[in-house]
mmCIF file of C-alpha atoms in Angstrom:
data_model
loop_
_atom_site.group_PDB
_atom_site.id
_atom_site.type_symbol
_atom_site.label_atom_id
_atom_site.label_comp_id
_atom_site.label_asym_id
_atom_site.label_seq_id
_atom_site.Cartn_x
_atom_site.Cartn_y
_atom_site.Cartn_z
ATOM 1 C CA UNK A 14 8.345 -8.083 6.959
ATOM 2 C CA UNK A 15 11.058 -7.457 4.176
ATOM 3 C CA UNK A 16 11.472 -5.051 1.960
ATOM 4 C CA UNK A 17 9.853 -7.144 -1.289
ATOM 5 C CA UNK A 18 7.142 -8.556 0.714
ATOM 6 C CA UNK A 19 6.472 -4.845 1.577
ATOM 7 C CA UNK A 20 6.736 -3.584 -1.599
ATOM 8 C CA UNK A 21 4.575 -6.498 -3.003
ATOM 9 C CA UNK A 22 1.758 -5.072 -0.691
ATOM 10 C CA UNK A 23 1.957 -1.450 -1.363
ATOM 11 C CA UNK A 24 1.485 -2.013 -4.990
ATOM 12 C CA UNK A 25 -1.382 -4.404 -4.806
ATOM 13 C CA UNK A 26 -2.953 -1.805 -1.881
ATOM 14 C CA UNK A 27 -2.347 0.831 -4.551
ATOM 15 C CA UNK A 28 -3.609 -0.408 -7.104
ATOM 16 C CA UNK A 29 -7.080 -1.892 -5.809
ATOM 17 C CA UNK A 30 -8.240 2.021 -5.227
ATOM 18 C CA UNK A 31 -10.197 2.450 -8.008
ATOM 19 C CA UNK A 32 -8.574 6.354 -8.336
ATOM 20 C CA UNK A 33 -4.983 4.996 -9.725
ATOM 21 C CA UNK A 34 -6.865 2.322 -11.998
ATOM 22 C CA UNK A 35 -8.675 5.173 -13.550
ATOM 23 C CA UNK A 36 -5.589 7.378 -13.563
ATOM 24 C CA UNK A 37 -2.793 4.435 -14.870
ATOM 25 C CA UNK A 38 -5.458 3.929 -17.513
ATOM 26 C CA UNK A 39 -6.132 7.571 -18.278
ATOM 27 C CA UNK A 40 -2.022 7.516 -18.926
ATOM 28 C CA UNK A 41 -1.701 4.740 -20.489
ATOM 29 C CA UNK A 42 -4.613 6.313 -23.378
ATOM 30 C CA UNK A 43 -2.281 9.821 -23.471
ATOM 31 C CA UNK A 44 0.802 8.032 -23.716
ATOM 32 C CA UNK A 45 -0.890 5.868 -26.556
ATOM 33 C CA UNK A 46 -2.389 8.960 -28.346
ATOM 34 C CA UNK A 47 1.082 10.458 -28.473
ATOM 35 C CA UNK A 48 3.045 7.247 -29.635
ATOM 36 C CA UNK A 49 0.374 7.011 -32.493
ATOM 37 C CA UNK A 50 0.596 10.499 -33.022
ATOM 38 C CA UNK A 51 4.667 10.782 -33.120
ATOM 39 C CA UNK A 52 4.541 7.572 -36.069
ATOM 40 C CA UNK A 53 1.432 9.348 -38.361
ATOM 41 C CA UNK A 54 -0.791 6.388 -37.759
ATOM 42 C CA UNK A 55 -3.508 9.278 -36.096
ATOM 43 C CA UNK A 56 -3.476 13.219 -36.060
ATOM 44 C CA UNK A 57 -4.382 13.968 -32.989
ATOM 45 C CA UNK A 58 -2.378 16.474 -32.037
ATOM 46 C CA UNK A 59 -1.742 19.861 -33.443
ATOM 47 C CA UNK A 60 1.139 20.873 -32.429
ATOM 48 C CA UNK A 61 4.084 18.721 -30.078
ATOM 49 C CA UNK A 62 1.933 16.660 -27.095
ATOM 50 C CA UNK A 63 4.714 17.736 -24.625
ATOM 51 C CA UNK A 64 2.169 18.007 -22.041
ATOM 52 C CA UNK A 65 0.366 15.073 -22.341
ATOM 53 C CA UNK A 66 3.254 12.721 -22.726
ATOM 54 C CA UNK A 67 4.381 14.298 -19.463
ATOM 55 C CA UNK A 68 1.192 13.794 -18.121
ATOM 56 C CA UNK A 69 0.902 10.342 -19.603
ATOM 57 C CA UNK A 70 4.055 9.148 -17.882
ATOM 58 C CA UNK A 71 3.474 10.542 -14.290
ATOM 59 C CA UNK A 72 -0.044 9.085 -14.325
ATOM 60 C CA UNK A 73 1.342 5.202 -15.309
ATOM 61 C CA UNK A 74 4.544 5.911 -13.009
ATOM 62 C CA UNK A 75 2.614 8.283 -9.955
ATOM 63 C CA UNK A 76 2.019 4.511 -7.748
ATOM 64 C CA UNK A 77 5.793 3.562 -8.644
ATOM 65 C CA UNK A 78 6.651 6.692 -7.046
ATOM 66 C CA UNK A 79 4.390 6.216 -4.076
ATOM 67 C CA UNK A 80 5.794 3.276 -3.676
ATOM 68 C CA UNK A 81 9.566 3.924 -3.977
ATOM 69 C CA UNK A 82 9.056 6.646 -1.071
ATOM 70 C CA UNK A 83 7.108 4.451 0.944
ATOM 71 C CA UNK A 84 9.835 1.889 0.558
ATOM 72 C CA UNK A 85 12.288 4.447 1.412
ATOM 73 C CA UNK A 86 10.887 5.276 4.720
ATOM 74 C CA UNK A 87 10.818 1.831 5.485
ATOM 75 C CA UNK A 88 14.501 0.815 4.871
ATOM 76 C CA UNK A 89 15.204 4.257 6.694
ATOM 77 C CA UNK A 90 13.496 2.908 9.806
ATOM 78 C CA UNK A 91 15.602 0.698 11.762
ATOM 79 C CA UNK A 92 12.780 -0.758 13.899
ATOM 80 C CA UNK A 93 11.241 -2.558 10.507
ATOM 81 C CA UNK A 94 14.130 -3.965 9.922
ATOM 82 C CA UNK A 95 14.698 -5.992 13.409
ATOM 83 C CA UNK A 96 11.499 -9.017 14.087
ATOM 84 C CA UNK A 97 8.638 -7.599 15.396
ATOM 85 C CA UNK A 98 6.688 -9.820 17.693
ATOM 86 C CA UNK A 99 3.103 -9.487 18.652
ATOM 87 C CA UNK A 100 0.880 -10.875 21.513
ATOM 88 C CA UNK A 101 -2.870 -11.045 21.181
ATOM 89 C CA UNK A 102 -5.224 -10.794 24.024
ATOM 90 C CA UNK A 103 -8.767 -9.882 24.967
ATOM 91 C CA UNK A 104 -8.139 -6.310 26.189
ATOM 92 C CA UNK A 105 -5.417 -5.518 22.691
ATOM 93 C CA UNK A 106 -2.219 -5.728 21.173
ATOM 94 C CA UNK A 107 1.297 -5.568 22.615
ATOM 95 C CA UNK A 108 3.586 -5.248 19.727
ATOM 96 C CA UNK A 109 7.246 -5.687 20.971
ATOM 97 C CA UNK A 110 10.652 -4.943 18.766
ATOM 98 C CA UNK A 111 14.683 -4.686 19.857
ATOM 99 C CA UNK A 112 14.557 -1.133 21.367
ATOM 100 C CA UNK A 113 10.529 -0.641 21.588
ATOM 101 C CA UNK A 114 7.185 -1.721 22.957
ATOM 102 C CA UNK A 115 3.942 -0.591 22.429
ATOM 103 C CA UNK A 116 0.176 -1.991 23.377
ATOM 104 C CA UNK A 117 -3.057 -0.474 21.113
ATOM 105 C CA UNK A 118 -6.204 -1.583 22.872
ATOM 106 C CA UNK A 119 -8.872 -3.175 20.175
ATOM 107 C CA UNK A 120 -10.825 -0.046 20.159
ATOM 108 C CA UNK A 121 -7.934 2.249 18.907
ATOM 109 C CA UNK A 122 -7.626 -0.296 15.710
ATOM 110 C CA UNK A 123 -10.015 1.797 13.375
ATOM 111 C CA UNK A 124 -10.432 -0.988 10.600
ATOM 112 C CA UNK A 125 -8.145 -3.701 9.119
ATOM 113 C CA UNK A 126 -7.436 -4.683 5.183
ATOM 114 C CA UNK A 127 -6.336 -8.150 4.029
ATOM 115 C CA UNK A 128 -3.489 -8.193 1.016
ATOM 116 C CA UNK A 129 -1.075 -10.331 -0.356
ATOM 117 C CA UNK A 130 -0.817 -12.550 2.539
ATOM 118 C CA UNK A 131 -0.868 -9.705 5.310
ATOM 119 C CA UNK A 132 -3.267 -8.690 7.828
ATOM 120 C CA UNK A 133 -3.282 -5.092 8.461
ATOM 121 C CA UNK A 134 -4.521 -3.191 11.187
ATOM 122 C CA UNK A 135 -4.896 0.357 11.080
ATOM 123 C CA UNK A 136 -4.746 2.757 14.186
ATOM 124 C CA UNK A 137 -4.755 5.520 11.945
ATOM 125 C CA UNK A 138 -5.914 6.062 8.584
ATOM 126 C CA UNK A 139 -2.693 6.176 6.956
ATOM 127 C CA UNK A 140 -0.664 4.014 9.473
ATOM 128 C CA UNK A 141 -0.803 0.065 10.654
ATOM 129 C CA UNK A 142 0.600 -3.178 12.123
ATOM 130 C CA UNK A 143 1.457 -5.677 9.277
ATOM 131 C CA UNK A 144 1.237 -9.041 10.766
ATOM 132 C CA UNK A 145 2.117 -12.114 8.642
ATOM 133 C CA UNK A 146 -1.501 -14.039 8.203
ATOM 134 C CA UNK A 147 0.857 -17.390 7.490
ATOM 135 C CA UNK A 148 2.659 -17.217 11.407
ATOM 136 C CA UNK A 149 -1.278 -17.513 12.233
ATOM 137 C CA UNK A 150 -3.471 -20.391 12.717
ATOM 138 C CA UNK A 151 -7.388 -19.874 11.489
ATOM 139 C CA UNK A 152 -8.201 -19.564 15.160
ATOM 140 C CA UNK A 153 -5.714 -16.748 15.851
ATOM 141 C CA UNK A 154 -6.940 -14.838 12.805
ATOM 142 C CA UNK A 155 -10.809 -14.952 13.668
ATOM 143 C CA UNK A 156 -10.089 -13.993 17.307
ATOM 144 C CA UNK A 157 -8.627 -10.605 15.614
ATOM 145 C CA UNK A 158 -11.243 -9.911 13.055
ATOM 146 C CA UNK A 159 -13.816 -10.411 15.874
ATOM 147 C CA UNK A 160 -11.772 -7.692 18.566
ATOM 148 C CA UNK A 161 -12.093 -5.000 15.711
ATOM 149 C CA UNK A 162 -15.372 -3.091 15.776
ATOM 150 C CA UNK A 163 -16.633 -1.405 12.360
ATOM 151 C CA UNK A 164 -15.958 2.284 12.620
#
């Protein structure tokens, strides 16, 4: 995975919880009020909307920011950066980079999410494998959606 095709997901992961919707929307109606406010097309506001253009402007940017740490962490991480190959079979995973190795069994894999292209399978809540659904036949796929039991 590269760094835009990993950004590309985080984003589009982000922004299918229906929490930053409500937020980036939220901002987007402070930052309006204030803009409308600042040019005398409303009065809204008594006094200077410091606060709520503040607030306006970390709600629409609070997933950019997410994302730029997540992104950090990854470039940070040498082992992201090297191909990662992975090996399906009937008892788990063996997921196999330069300097590591590592096999998760099927029942450590506590759910899996589709975006943008990638497969992900979680063996914690905030942590998973990203595996490329396009190096995957239909076959290959289904024989992993079928290993993970509903938790």
């Amino acid at each position: 995975m590269n760094t835009p095709d990993y950004t590309r997901v985080m984003f589009i992961g982000l922004y299918k919880k229906p929490v930053f919707i409500l937020f980036s929307i939220f901002g987007l109606y402070l930052l309006t009020t204030v803009a409308l406010d600042y040019f005398g097309v409303i009065n809204y506001y008594a006094t200077q909307p410091l606060l709520e253009l503040i607030s306006g402007v970390f709600l629409v940017f609070a997933p950019t920011l997410i994302v730029i740490m997540a992104v950090s962490q990854f470039k940070s991480n040498p082992n992201f950066q090297n191909d990662i190959a992975y090996s399906f079979s009937d008892d788990g995973i063996v997921i196999q980079g330069t300097t590591f190795k590592s096999e998760i069994s099927w029942a450590h894999i506590i759910k899996q999410k589709e975006i943008s292209g990638f497969l992900i399978l979680y063996h914690t809540k905030k942590f998973g494998n990203f595996i490329d659904k396009s190096k995957l036949s239909n076959d290959q796929l289904l024989f992993i959606k079928t290993k993970i039991i509903k938790k």
